[in-house]
Short mmCIF file of C-alpha atoms in Angstrom, two decimals:
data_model
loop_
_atom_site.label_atom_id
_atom_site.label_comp_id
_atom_site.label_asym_id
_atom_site.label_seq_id
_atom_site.Cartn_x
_atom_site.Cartn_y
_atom_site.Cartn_z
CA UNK A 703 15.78 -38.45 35.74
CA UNK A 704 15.08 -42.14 34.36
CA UNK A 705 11.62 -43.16 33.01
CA UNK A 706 10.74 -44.64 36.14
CA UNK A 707 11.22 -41.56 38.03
CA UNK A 708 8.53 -39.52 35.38
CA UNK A 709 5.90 -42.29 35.74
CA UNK A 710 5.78 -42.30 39.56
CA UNK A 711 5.79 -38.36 39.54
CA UNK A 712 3.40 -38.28 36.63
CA UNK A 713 5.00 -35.84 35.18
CA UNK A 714 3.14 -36.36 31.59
CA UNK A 715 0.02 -35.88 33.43
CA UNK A 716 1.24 -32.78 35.39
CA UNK A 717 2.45 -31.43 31.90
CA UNK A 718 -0.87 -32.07 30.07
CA UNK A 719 -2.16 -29.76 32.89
CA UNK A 720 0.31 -26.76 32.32
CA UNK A 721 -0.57 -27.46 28.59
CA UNK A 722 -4.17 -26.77 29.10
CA UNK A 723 -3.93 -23.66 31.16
CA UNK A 724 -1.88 -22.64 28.44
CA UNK A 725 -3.01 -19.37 26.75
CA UNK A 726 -1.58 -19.59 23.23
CA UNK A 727 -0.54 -22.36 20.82
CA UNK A 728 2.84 -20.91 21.21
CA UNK A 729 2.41 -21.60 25.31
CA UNK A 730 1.33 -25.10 24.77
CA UNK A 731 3.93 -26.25 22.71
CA UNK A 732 6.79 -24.94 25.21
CA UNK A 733 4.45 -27.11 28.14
CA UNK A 734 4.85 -29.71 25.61
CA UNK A 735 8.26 -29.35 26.19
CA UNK A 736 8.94 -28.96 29.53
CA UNK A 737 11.72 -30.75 31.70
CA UNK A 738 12.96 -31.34 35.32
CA UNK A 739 15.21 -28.13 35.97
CA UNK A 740 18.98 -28.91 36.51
CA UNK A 741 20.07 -27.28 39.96
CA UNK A 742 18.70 -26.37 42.98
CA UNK A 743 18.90 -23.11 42.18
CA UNK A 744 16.87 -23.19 38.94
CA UNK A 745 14.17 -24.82 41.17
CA UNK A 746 14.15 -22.12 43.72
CA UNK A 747 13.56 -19.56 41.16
CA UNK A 748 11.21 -20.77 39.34
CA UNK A 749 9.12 -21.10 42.77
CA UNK A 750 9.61 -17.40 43.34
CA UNK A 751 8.69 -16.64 40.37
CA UNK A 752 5.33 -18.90 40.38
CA UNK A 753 4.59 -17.44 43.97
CA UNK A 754 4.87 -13.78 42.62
CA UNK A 755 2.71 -14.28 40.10
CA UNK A 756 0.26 -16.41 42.54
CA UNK A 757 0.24 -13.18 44.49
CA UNK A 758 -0.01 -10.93 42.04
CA UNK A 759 -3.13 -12.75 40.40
CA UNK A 760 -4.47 -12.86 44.32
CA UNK A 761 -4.06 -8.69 43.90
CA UNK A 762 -6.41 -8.92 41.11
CA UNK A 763 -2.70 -8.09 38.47
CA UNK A 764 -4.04 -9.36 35.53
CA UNK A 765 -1.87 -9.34 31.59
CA UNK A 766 -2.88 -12.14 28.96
CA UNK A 767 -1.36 -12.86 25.56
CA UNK A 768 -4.51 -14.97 24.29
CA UNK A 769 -5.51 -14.60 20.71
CA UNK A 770 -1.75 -14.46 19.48
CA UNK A 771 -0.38 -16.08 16.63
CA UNK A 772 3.09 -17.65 16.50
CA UNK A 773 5.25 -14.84 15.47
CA UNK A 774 8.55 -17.00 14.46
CA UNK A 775 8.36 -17.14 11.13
CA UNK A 776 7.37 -13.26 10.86
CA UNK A 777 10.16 -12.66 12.56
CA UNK A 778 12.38 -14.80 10.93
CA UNK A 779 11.69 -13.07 7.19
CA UNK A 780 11.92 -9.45 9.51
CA UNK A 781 15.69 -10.39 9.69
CA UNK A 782 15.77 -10.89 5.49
CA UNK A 783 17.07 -7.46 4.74
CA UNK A 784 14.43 -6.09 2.66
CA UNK A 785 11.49 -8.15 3.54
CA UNK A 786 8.16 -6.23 3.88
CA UNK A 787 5.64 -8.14 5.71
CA UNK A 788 1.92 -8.07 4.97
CA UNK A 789 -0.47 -5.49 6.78
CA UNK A 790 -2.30 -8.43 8.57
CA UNK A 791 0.83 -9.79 9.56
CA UNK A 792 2.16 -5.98 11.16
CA UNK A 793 -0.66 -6.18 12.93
CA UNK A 794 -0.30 -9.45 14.79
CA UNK A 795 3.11 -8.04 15.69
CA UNK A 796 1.16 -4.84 16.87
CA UNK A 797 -1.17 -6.74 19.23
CA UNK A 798 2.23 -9.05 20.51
CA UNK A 799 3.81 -5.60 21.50
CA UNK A 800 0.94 -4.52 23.13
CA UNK A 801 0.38 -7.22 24.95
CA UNK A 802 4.32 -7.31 25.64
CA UNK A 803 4.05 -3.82 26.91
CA UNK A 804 0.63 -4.74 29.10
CA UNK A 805 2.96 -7.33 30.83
CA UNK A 806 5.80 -5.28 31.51
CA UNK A 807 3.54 -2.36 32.92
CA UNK A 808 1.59 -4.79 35.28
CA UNK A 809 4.69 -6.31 36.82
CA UNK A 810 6.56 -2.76 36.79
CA UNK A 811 3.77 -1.43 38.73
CA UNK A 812 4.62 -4.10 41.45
CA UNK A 813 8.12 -4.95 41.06
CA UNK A 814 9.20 -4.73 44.74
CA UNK A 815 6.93 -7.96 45.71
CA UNK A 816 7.66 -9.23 42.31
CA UNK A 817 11.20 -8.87 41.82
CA UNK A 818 11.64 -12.39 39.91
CA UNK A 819 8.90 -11.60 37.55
CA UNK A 820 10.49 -8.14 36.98
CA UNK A 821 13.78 -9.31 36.43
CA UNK A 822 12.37 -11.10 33.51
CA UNK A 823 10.56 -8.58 31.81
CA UNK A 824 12.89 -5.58 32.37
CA UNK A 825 14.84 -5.74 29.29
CA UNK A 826 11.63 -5.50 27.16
CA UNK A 827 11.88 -1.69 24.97
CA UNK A 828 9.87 0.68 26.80
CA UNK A 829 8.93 2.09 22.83
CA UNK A 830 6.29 -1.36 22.25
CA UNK A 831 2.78 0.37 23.39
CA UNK A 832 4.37 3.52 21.17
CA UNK A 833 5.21 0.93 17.98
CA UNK A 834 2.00 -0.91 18.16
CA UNK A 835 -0.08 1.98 18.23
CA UNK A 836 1.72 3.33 15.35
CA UNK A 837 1.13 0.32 13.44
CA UNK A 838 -2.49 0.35 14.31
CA UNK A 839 -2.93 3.61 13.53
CA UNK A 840 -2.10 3.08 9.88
CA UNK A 841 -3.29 -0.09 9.19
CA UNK A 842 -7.38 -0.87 9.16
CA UNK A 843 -8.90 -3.76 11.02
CA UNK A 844 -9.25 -6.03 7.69
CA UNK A 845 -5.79 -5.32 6.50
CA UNK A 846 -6.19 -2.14 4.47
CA UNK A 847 -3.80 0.71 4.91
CA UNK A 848 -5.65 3.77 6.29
CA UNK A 849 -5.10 7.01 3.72
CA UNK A 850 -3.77 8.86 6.86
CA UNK A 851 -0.53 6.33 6.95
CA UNK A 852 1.53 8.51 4.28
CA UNK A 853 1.12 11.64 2.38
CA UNK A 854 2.14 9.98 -0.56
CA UNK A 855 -0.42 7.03 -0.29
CA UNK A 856 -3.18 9.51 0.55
CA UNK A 857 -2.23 11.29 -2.70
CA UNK A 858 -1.77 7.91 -4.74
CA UNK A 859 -5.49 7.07 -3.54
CA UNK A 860 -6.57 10.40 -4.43
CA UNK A 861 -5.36 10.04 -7.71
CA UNK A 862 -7.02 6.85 -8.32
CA UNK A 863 -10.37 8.13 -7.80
CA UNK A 864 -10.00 10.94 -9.74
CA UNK A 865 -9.02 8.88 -12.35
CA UNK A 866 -11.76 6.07 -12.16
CA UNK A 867 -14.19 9.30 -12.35
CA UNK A 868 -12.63 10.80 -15.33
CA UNK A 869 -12.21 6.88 -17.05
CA UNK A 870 -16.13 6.61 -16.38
CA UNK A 871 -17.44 9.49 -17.40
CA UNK A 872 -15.51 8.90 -21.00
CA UNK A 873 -17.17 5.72 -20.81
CA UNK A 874 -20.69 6.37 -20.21
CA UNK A 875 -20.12 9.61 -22.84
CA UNK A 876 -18.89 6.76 -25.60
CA UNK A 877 -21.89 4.58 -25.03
CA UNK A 878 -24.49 7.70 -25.38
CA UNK A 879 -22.49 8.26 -28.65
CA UNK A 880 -23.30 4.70 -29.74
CA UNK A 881 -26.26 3.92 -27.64
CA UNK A 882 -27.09 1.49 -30.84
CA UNK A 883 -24.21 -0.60 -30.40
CA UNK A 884 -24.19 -1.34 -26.68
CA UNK A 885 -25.76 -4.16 -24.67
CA UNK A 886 -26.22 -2.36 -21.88
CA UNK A 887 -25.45 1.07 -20.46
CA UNK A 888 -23.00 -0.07 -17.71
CA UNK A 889 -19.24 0.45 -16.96
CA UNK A 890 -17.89 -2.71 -15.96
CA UNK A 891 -14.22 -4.58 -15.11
CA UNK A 892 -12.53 -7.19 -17.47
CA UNK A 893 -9.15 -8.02 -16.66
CA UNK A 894 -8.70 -5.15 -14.66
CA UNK A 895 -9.77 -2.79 -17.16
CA UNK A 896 -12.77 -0.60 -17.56
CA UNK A 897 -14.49 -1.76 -20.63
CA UNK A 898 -17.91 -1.22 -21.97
CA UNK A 899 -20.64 -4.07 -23.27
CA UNK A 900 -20.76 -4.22 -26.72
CA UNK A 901 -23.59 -5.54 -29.10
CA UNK A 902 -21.43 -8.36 -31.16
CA UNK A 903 -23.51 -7.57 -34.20
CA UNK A 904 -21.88 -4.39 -33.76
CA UNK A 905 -18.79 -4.78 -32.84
CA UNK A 906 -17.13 -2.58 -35.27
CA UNK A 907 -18.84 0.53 -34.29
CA UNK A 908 -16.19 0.70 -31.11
CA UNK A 909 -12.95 0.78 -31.77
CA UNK A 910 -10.44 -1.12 -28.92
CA UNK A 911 -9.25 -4.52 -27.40
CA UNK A 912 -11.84 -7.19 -26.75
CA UNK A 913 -11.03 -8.55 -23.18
CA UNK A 914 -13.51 -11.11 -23.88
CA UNK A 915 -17.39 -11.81 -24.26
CA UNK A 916 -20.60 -12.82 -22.61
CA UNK A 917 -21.50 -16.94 -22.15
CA UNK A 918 -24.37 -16.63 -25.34
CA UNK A 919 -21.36 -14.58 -27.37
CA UNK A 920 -23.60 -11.69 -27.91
CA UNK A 921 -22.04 -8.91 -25.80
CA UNK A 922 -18.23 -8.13 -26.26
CA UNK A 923 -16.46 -6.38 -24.23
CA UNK A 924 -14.01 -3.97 -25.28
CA UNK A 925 -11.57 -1.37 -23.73
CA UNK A 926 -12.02 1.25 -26.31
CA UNK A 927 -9.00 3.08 -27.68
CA UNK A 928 -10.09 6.48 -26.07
CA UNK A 929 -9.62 4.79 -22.71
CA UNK A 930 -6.47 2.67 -22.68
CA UNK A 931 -4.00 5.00 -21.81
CA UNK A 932 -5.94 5.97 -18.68
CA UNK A 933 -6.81 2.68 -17.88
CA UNK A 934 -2.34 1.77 -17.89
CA UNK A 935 -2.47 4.80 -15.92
CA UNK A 936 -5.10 3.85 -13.86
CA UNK A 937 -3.12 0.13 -13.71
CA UNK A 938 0.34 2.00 -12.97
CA UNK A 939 -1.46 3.72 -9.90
CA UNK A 940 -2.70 0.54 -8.13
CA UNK A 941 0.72 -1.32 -8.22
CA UNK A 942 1.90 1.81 -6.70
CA UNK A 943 -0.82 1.94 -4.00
CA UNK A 944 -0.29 -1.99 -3.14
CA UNK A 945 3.69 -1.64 -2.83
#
């Protein structure tokens, strides 16, 4: 079809209005792209199929795949042998299967006055509502993996508390020991470790690694010796947990 042929047609304006009905960004790009259809044939299908779905709409059939983010390039790295995607992203894929599954259910349910339609969803795994639940079952909302997702990552968390308990408690026992030589009678995090505030007047009176000091210079705070092996332990234990 020549140039001439698109501007009488407007065809750029009849694409701008598939683009806006559109419900994803992934939807409006392929708009974006659309072109006349070859054959006869291609045209005739495509009219059955946007007939069935006028009629199932008109049925009150309703399936949507708003809110979705492009999945291509999660896919893509899925087909990296090896690749482990982030929680956030597993859950993206969860909702697309869902949503998948929605689809295929809603057109199943009427696939004798929707044969087109069915045709083209029939091939998608039955297993998708099944895979995205078991995603979402394991992964929280805001990306964090639910204790309940392994036996070993319930245990790994359990051990991490356990082990911030016992590190603080040593802690808070050191700076009753040396009440004299602490700024303040508080636990707190330098570089990832559990250090203590120490008096720099003082600073001899606890033995350990400085992990650096307050903005006047007059607290340090140090990881006393007591502590560091728990705290690599304690260190060793959250790499665990995040992989």
């Amino acid at each position: 079809m020549n140039e001439q042929a698109f501007q009488t047609l407007e065809y750029g304006d009849l694409r701008a209005l598939v683009r806006r009905h559109a419900q994803t960004e992934m939807g409006r790009a392929r708009a974006e792209e659309l072109a006349p259809l070859a054959s006869v044939e291609e045209v005739r299908r495509s009219l059955r199929a946007v007939s069935e779905c006028a009629e199932l709409r008109a049925r009150g059939v309703r399936w949507s795949f708003g809110e979705l983010e492009d999945p291509s390039e999660a896919l893509a790295r899925l087909r990296i042998e090896g690749t482990i995607l982030e929680p956030l992203v597993l859950l993206e894929l969860a909702r697309l299967c869902e949503q998948a599954s929605d689809a295929r259910a809603s057109v199943q349910a009427e696939r004798e006055a929707a044969p087109v339609l069915w045709e083209s969803v029939a091939e998608l795994p039955r297993t998708l509502m099944g895979l995205s639940a078991r995603v979402s079952s394991k992964i929280l909302p805001g990306g964090e993996l639910d204790d309940r997702a392994s036996p070993e990552l319930a245990r790994i968390r359990a051990d991490i508390v356990r082990l911030r308990s016992t590190i603080t408690r040593s802690l808070e026992s050191l700076m009753r020991r040396t009440e004299e030589a602490i700024q303040d009678e508080l636990v707190t995090v330098r570089n990832e470790r559990f250090v203590i505030p120490v008096r720099s007047d003082h600073r001899g009176r606890v033995q350990g690694v400085a992990h650096g000091s307050s903005s006047s210079g007059a607290t340090v705070f140090v990881e006393p010796l007591e502590t560091i092996e728990a705290n690599n332990e304690f260190q060793a234990l959250r790499e665990t947990e995040e992989r």
